[in-house]
Coordinates of C-alpha atoms and ligand atoms in Angstrom, one line a residue:
M47 CA -39.9 -48.9 -5.9
G48 CA -41.1 -45.3 -5.9
N49 CA -39.7 -42.0 -4.5
T50 CA -40.2 -43.3 -1.0
S51 CA -38.0 -46.2 -1.5
M52 CA -35.6 -45.0 0.4
A53 CA -37.7 -45.5 3.7
T54 CA -35.7 -48.5 4.4
H55 CA -34.1 -49.1 7.8
H56 CA -30.9 -50.9 6.4
L57 CA -28.4 -48.2 5.2
M58 CA -26.0 -46.7 7.4
N59 CA -26.9 -42.9 8.0
T60 CA -23.8 -41.5 6.1
Y61 CA -25.9 -39.1 3.8
N62 CA -28.9 -36.6 3.9
R63 CA -30.2 -37.6 1.2
Q64 CA -32.9 -35.7 -1.0
P65 CA -36.1 -37.1 -1.3
V66 CA -35.6 -38.4 -4.6
T67 CA -34.8 -41.5 -6.7
F68 CA -33.6 -41.3 -10.0
V69 CA -34.4 -44.3 -12.6
R70 CA -32.9 -43.0 -15.8
G71 CA -30.6 -40.4 -17.9
E72 CA -29.5 -39.1 -20.6
G73 CA -27.3 -36.6 -21.2
A74 CA -27.8 -33.9 -18.6
F75 CA -31.2 -35.0 -17.9
L76 CA -32.2 -37.5 -15.2
W77 CA -35.9 -38.8 -14.7
D78 CA -37.3 -39.7 -11.2
T79 CA -39.7 -42.5 -10.3
E80 CA -42.8 -40.4 -11.1
G81 CA -41.6 -39.9 -14.3
K82 CA -40.3 -35.8 -13.8
R83 CA -37.6 -34.6 -15.3
Y84 CA -34.2 -32.9 -13.8
L85 CA -31.1 -30.8 -15.7
D86 CA -28.5 -32.0 -13.9
A87 CA -26.1 -29.4 -13.2
I88 CA -24.0 -32.0 -10.7
M89 CA -23.3 -34.9 -12.6
G90 CA -22.7 -37.5 -9.6
V91 CA -20.8 -34.6 -8.1
A92 CA -18.1 -34.1 -11.2
V93 CA -18.5 -37.8 -12.0
C94 CA -20.4 -38.0 -15.3
G95 CA -18.5 -35.5 -17.3
L96 CA -19.8 -36.9 -20.6
G97 CA -23.5 -37.4 -19.4
H98 CA -25.7 -40.1 -18.3
A99 CA -26.3 -42.8 -20.4
Q100 CA -23.1 -42.2 -22.6
P101 CA -23.8 -44.4 -25.9
D102 CA -20.2 -45.0 -26.2
I103 CA -19.5 -45.8 -22.8
A104 CA -22.4 -48.0 -22.6
E105 CA -21.1 -49.9 -25.5
A106 CA -17.4 -50.4 -24.0
I107 CA -19.0 -51.7 -21.3
C108 CA -21.1 -53.8 -22.6
E109 CA -18.4 -55.1 -25.1
Q110 CA -15.6 -55.5 -22.2
A111 CA -18.3 -57.3 -20.1
R112 CA -18.7 -59.8 -22.9
T113 CA -14.9 -60.2 -23.0
L114 CA -13.4 -60.1 -19.9
I115 CA -14.3 -57.9 -16.7
H116 CA -11.5 -59.2 -14.3
T117 CA -8.0 -61.0 -14.0
S118 CA -5.7 -59.4 -11.5
N119 CA -2.7 -57.4 -11.4
I120 CA -0.4 -60.6 -11.1
Y121 CA -0.9 -61.0 -14.7
G122 CA -0.7 -58.4 -18.2
I123 CA -3.7 -56.0 -18.5
A124 CA -3.3 -54.5 -22.0
W125 CA -6.1 -52.1 -21.3
Q126 CA -4.6 -50.8 -18.1
E127 CA -1.2 -50.2 -20.4
A128 CA -3.0 -48.4 -23.1
L129 CA -4.8 -46.2 -20.6
A130 CA -1.3 -45.4 -18.9
D131 CA 0.2 -44.3 -21.9
R132 CA -2.6 -42.2 -23.0
L133 CA -2.6 -40.5 -19.1
S134 CA 0.7 -40.1 -19.9
A135 CA 0.4 -38.7 -23.1
I136 CA -2.1 -36.1 -22.1
S137 CA -0.6 -35.3 -18.4
G138 CA 3.2 -35.3 -18.9
M139 CA 3.7 -37.8 -16.4
D140 CA 5.9 -40.9 -16.6
K141 CA 3.8 -43.7 -14.5
V142 CA 0.8 -44.7 -13.2
F143 CA -1.1 -46.6 -10.5
F144 CA -4.6 -47.7 -10.7
C145 CA -6.9 -47.7 -7.9
N146 CA -10.7 -47.4 -7.3
S147 CA -11.5 -43.7 -6.0
G148 CA -10.3 -40.4 -5.0
A149 CA -9.3 -41.6 -1.5
E150 CA -7.0 -44.0 -2.5
A151 CA -5.2 -42.3 -5.3
N152 CA -4.5 -39.6 -2.8
E153 CA -3.4 -43.0 -0.4
A154 CA -1.1 -43.8 -3.0
A155 CA 0.2 -40.4 -3.4
I156 CA 1.0 -39.9 0.4
K157 CA 2.8 -43.3 0.7
L158 CA 5.0 -42.1 -2.3
A159 CA 5.8 -38.8 -0.4
R160 CA 6.8 -41.1 3.0
L161 CA 8.7 -43.2 0.7
H162 CA 10.6 -40.3 -0.9
G163 CA 11.3 -39.0 3.0
H164 CA 12.4 -42.2 4.1
R165 CA 15.1 -42.5 1.2
K166 CA 16.5 -39.0 2.3
G167 CA 16.7 -40.8 5.8
L168 CA 13.8 -38.9 7.6
S169 CA 12.0 -41.0 10.1
D170 CA 8.9 -38.7 10.7
P171 CA 8.2 -37.1 7.1
H172 CA 5.8 -34.2 6.8
I173 CA 3.2 -33.3 4.2
V174 CA 2.5 -29.6 4.0
V175 CA -1.8 -29.8 3.3
M176 CA -4.3 -27.0 3.0
E177 CA -7.0 -25.5 5.0
S178 CA -10.4 -25.9 3.5
S179 CA -9.5 -28.9 1.5
F180 CA -10.9 -32.0 1.1
H181 CA -8.9 -35.3 -0.1
G182 CA -10.8 -38.1 1.0
R183 CA -12.5 -40.0 3.8
T184 CA -10.0 -42.8 4.7
M185 CA -7.8 -42.5 7.5
A186 CA -5.1 -40.8 5.9
T187 CA -7.1 -38.7 3.8
L188 CA -9.3 -37.5 6.3
S189 CA -6.4 -36.5 8.0
A190 CA -5.0 -34.5 5.4
T191 CA -8.2 -32.8 4.6
G192 CA -8.5 -29.1 5.9
N193 CA -12.2 -29.6 7.6
R194 CA -12.6 -30.5 11.3
K195 CA -16.1 -32.0 10.6
V196 CA -14.5 -34.6 8.6
Q197 CA -12.4 -35.4 11.2
A198 CA -14.3 -35.1 14.3
G199 CA -15.0 -38.2 16.1
F200 CA -12.5 -40.6 13.9
E201 CA -9.1 -39.3 16.3
P202 CA -6.1 -40.4 16.5
L203 CA -5.6 -38.9 13.6
V204 CA -2.8 -39.9 10.9
S205 CA 0.2 -38.0 12.0
G206 CA 2.7 -36.1 9.7
F207 CA 0.4 -33.5 8.3
V208 CA 1.4 -29.4 8.5
R209 CA -1.4 -27.4 7.7
V210 CA -1.4 -24.0 5.9
P211 CA -3.6 -21.3 4.7
H212 CA -4.6 -22.3 0.7
G213 CA -3.0 -19.7 -1.6
D214 CA -0.5 -18.0 1.0
V215 CA 3.2 -18.2 -0.3
D216 CA 4.5 -16.5 3.1
T217 CA 3.2 -19.3 5.2
L218 CA 4.5 -21.4 3.1
R219 CA 7.6 -20.1 2.8
Q220 CA 7.5 -20.0 6.8
V221 CA 7.4 -23.6 7.2
A222 CA 9.7 -24.7 4.7
A223 CA 12.2 -22.5 6.4
T224 CA 11.3 -23.9 10.2
D225 CA 10.2 -27.7 9.6
R226 CA 13.5 -29.7 8.1
N227 CA 10.9 -32.7 8.1
I228 CA 8.6 -32.1 5.2
V229 CA 9.3 -34.2 2.1
A230 CA 6.0 -33.1 0.2
I231 CA 2.9 -30.6 -0.3
L232 CA -0.5 -31.9 -1.3
V233 CA -2.9 -29.4 -2.8
E234 CA -6.0 -28.8 -4.9
P235 CA -5.5 -26.7 -7.7
I236 CA -9.2 -25.3 -7.3
Q237 CA -10.7 -26.3 -3.9
G238 CA -13.9 -28.3 -4.9
E239 CA -15.6 -29.3 -1.4
G240 CA -13.8 -25.8 0.0
G241 CA -16.1 -23.6 -1.9
I242 CA -14.6 -23.4 -5.4
R243 CA -11.6 -21.6 -4.1
L244 CA -9.3 -20.3 -7.0
P245 CA -5.9 -19.6 -5.6
K246 CA -4.0 -16.4 -7.4
M247 CA -2.6 -16.3 -10.4
G248 CA 1.1 -17.9 -9.9
Y249 CA 0.3 -19.9 -6.7
L250 CA 1.1 -23.0 -8.4
E251 CA 4.3 -21.8 -9.8
D252 CA 5.6 -20.3 -6.7
V253 CA 4.6 -23.9 -4.9
R254 CA 6.8 -25.4 -7.7
K255 CA 9.5 -23.2 -7.1
I256 CA 9.5 -23.6 -3.4
C257 CA 9.3 -27.3 -3.8
D258 CA 12.4 -27.1 -6.0
E259 CA 14.4 -25.2 -3.3
N260 CA 13.7 -27.8 -0.6
G261 CA 13.4 -31.2 -2.6
W262 CA 10.1 -32.1 -1.6
L263 CA 7.4 -33.4 -4.1
M264 CA 4.4 -31.6 -5.5
M265 CA 1.5 -33.1 -5.2
V266 CA -1.7 -31.9 -7.0
D267 CA -5.1 -33.5 -6.0
E268 CA -6.7 -33.5 -9.5
V269 CA -9.5 -35.7 -8.3
Q270 CA -12.2 -33.1 -8.8
T271 CA -10.6 -30.7 -11.4
G272 CA -9.2 -33.5 -13.7
I273 CA -10.3 -34.9 -16.7
G274 CA -11.6 -31.6 -18.7
R275 CA -13.8 -30.3 -15.8
T276 CA -11.9 -27.2 -16.0
G277 CA -11.4 -26.5 -19.7
K278 CA -8.1 -28.8 -20.0
W279 CA -7.1 -32.2 -19.1
F280 CA -5.8 -31.1 -15.9
G281 CA -6.2 -28.3 -13.4
F282 CA -2.8 -27.5 -13.6
Q283 CA -2.4 -27.3 -17.2
H284 CA -3.7 -23.8 -16.4
C285 CA -0.2 -23.1 -15.2
D286 CA 3.5 -23.0 -15.7
V287 CA 4.2 -26.3 -13.8
L288 CA 4.7 -29.9 -13.8
P289 CA 4.1 -31.6 -10.4
D290 CA 5.7 -34.6 -9.2
V291 CA 2.4 -36.6 -8.2
M292 CA -1.0 -36.3 -9.2
S293 CA -4.2 -38.2 -8.2
L294 CA -7.4 -38.8 -10.0
A295 CA -10.9 -40.2 -10.0
K296 CA -14.4 -38.8 -10.2
G297 CA -14.4 -37.9 -14.1
L298 CA -12.2 -40.3 -15.2
G299 CA -14.6 -43.2 -15.3
N300 CA -17.7 -41.6 -16.3
G301 CA -19.4 -43.4 -13.5
V302 CA -17.1 -46.6 -13.3
P303 CA -15.3 -46.8 -10.5
I304 CA -11.8 -46.1 -11.2
G305 CA -8.8 -43.8 -9.5
A306 CA -5.2 -43.2 -10.2
C307 CA -1.9 -42.0 -9.0
L308 CA 0.4 -40.8 -11.7
A309 CA 4.0 -39.7 -10.9
A310 CA 6.8 -38.0 -12.6
G311 CA 10.8 -38.3 -12.4
A312 CA 12.2 -39.9 -9.8
A313 CA 8.7 -39.9 -7.7
S314 CA 7.3 -42.6 -10.3
E315 CA 10.6 -45.0 -9.5
L316 CA 9.7 -45.1 -5.7
L317 CA 7.5 -48.0 -5.1
G318 CA 8.9 -51.6 -6.0
P319 CA 7.1 -55.0 -5.9
G320 CA 5.2 -55.8 -2.9
N321 CA 4.8 -51.7 -1.5
H322 CA 1.4 -51.0 -2.9
G323 CA -1.3 -52.9 -4.5
S324 CA -5.2 -52.9 -5.4
T325 CA -7.4 -56.0 -6.0
F326 CA -9.7 -54.2 -8.5
G327 CA -7.5 -51.2 -9.1
G328 CA -7.0 -51.5 -13.4
N329 CA -9.1 -54.1 -14.3
P330 CA -9.4 -54.4 -17.9
L331 CA -13.4 -53.2 -17.4
M332 CA -12.6 -49.9 -15.8
C333 CA -9.6 -49.6 -17.8
R334 CA -11.3 -49.8 -21.1
V335 CA -14.3 -47.6 -19.9
A336 CA -11.6 -44.6 -18.8
H337 CA -10.0 -45.1 -22.2
T338 CA -13.3 -44.5 -24.1
V339 CA -13.8 -41.3 -21.5
L340 CA -10.7 -39.7 -23.1
E341 CA -11.4 -40.6 -26.8
V342 CA -14.6 -39.0 -26.5
I343 CA -13.3 -36.0 -24.7
E344 CA -10.7 -35.8 -27.5
R345 CA -13.0 -37.0 -30.7
D346 CA -15.8 -34.3 -29.5
G347 CA -13.7 -31.3 -28.7
L348 CA -14.8 -31.5 -24.8
L349 CA -11.9 -29.6 -23.3
A350 CA -12.8 -26.3 -25.5
R351 CA -16.8 -26.5 -25.1
A352 CA -16.0 -27.2 -21.1
D353 CA -14.2 -23.8 -21.5
E354 CA -17.0 -21.8 -23.8
L355 CA -20.0 -23.3 -21.3
G356 CA -18.4 -22.5 -18.4
Q357 CA -17.8 -19.0 -19.4
R358 CA -21.7 -18.9 -21.0
I359 CA -22.4 -20.1 -17.3
Q360 CA -20.7 -17.2 -15.5
N361 CA -21.4 -14.6 -17.7
G362 CA -25.2 -15.4 -17.4
L363 CA -25.1 -15.7 -14.0
R364 CA -23.0 -12.3 -13.4
S365 CA -25.7 -10.4 -15.6
R366 CA -28.6 -11.4 -14.0
L367 CA -27.2 -11.2 -10.2
H368 CA -25.1 -8.2 -10.7
D369 CA -27.2 -6.0 -8.8
V370 CA -29.0 -8.5 -6.3
S371 CA -27.7 -8.2 -3.0
G372 CA -26.9 -10.8 -1.0
V373 CA -24.6 -12.5 -4.0
I374 CA -20.9 -12.0 -3.5
E375 CA -19.1 -13.6 -6.6
V376 CA -19.6 -15.8 -9.4
R377 CA -16.5 -17.8 -10.0
G378 CA -14.6 -20.9 -11.5
R379 CA -13.0 -22.0 -14.4
G380 CA -14.8 -24.2 -17.1
L381 CA -17.3 -26.1 -15.7
M382 CA -16.3 -25.9 -11.7
I383 CA -18.5 -22.7 -10.7
G384 CA -19.6 -21.3 -7.4
V385 CA -21.6 -18.6 -6.6
Q386 CA -20.9 -17.1 -3.2
L387 CA -23.9 -15.5 -1.3
D388 CA -23.4 -14.0 1.9
R389 CA -25.1 -16.3 4.0
A390 CA -25.8 -20.3 4.5
C391 CA -28.4 -21.4 1.3
G392 CA -28.6 -25.2 1.9
A393 CA -32.3 -25.1 1.4
L394 CA -31.7 -23.9 -1.9
V395 CA -30.8 -27.6 -2.7
G396 CA -34.3 -28.3 -2.3
Q397 CA -35.9 -25.1 -3.7
A398 CA -34.0 -26.4 -6.9
L399 CA -35.0 -29.8 -7.0
Q400 CA -38.5 -28.7 -7.2
K401 CA -37.8 -26.8 -10.1
G402 CA -36.0 -29.4 -11.8
L403 CA -33.0 -28.6 -11.4
L404 CA -29.8 -30.4 -9.3
I405 CA -27.3 -28.1 -7.7
N406 CA -25.4 -28.6 -4.6
V407 CA -24.2 -26.4 -2.0
T408 CA -21.0 -26.6 -0.2
A409 CA -18.9 -24.7 2.8
D410 CA -22.5 -23.5 3.9
S411 CA -23.2 -20.6 1.8
V412 CA -21.5 -21.5 -2.0
I413 CA -23.7 -22.9 -5.1
R414 CA -21.4 -25.5 -6.6
L415 CA -22.1 -26.3 -10.4
L416 CA -20.3 -28.8 -11.7
P417 CA -22.5 -29.7 -15.0
A418 CA -22.1 -32.2 -17.9
L419 CA -19.2 -31.0 -20.5
V420 CA -21.8 -32.0 -23.2
M421 CA -24.7 -29.6 -22.7
S422 CA -26.2 -27.9 -25.2
D423 CA -26.5 -24.2 -25.5
E424 CA -30.2 -24.4 -24.5
Q425 CA -29.7 -26.8 -21.6
T426 CA -27.0 -24.4 -20.4
D427 CA -29.2 -21.3 -20.6
M428 CA -32.0 -23.1 -18.9
L429 CA -29.4 -23.8 -16.2
I430 CA -28.9 -20.0 -16.0
A431 CA -32.2 -18.6 -15.9
T432 CA -33.5 -21.2 -13.3
L433 CA -30.7 -20.8 -10.9
A434 CA -30.7 -17.2 -10.8
E435 CA -34.5 -17.2 -10.5
L436 CA -34.3 -19.0 -7.5
I437 CA -31.2 -16.9 -6.1
T438 CA -33.2 -14.1 -6.7
A439 CA -36.0 -15.3 -4.9
F440 CA -34.1 -16.9 -2.0
L441 CA -32.6 -13.7 -1.2
A442 CA -35.9 -11.7 -1.6
D443 CA -37.2 -13.9 0.9
G444 CA -34.8 -12.9 3.8
G445 CA -32.8 -16.7 2.8
H446 CA -34.8 -18.7 5.1
V447 CA -33.0 -21.7 5.8
Ligands
PLP1206 C1 -13.9 -36.6 -4.1 C2 -12.9 -35.9 -4.0 C3 -11.7 -36.5 -3.3 C4 -12.5 -38.0 -2.8 O1 -13.0 -39.0 -4.0 P1 -13.5 -40.5 -3.2 O2 -13.5 -41.1 -4.7 O3 -14.7 -40.3 -2.7 O4 -12.8 -41.3 -2.5 C5 -10.5 -36.6 -3.2 N1 -10.1 -35.0 -3.6 C6 -10.9 -34.2 -3.7 C7 -10.5 -32.9 -4.7 C8 -12.3 -34.6 -4.5 O5 -13.2 -34.0 -4.7

């Protein structure tokens, strides 16, 4: 198996893959089949926040695999209970439902919102969702997603979603006044796939207020922003709010698939036996690993480190790119960073790959960085220098795609 192993015709064509196959990782580095080293600034798309082949995680997987991988949710699961306690302590939420992915966590949130509506006697409950949002690829979550490319060809969509511009409080107040069927709002604290879009200060506080005034559930999709990515455990913790519902996945398992839907107060009492479930959800292996992820973040002070590294990257990129025409903005929070260009820049992904750097481009013209929380200062400076050079050359060259 070399870098040509992708020649098989037996995989459904769901991804435009880069022409590289990785065989090994360590921290922020990956190595391909030819032994070439890459600095990973994507980390499996915000998944491996603690780095590749992290020793504590490897140890937790091995020990638990030798002890017990899976039973069933029809029995007690000690690691699931321990993880729920830990998640509740760091989030302020009351209860947790475990599943296997971000889309599934959002499905659970959507089901909670509908139950909440039916309890209020509404047979056609609506959920407010945002333009340019991303919530997953299942039928309900792609219907909630604010991107036609994700939906096209899969109609009829799941009904009951009302779309408003992200960060726009006035429009939100208008729909609140006109649509009496709304029961909840689903929002990303920072839009990830949508292009690292931060709403203006005070937005989530306003959302909380509108939810309280109207009896809506405030539901935050923290699948990408959660688990330390933004320099706090959760993105909403940069604001003075507590949501009713929160979805998690990506960084929670450092690569072991796990999702979670958390709820507070009355929203945490909506589900009963037989309402919802998952065969794999919350099994001993995934829960022990996620528990270890939270322990390592705390032990190694990685929330503060994510904040520090994020500032170093943003400042470094700004100082190198401030007079480069075509660069509109460097923005983000913690280790969720976007560089907005004035043109499509998908070609940069391949150019970076050749230079041994893994980046991502989203929303056509935004370079997205989701680096590891464990990067050294030297690795961080390597990332800044390599990326700034690439962007400068790309724009000087006319930005050919
Ligand atoms: C990645 C992502 C999802 C979907 O997660 P999957 O695990 O791929 O189902 C949902 N919401 C947000 C904000 C995401 O970034």
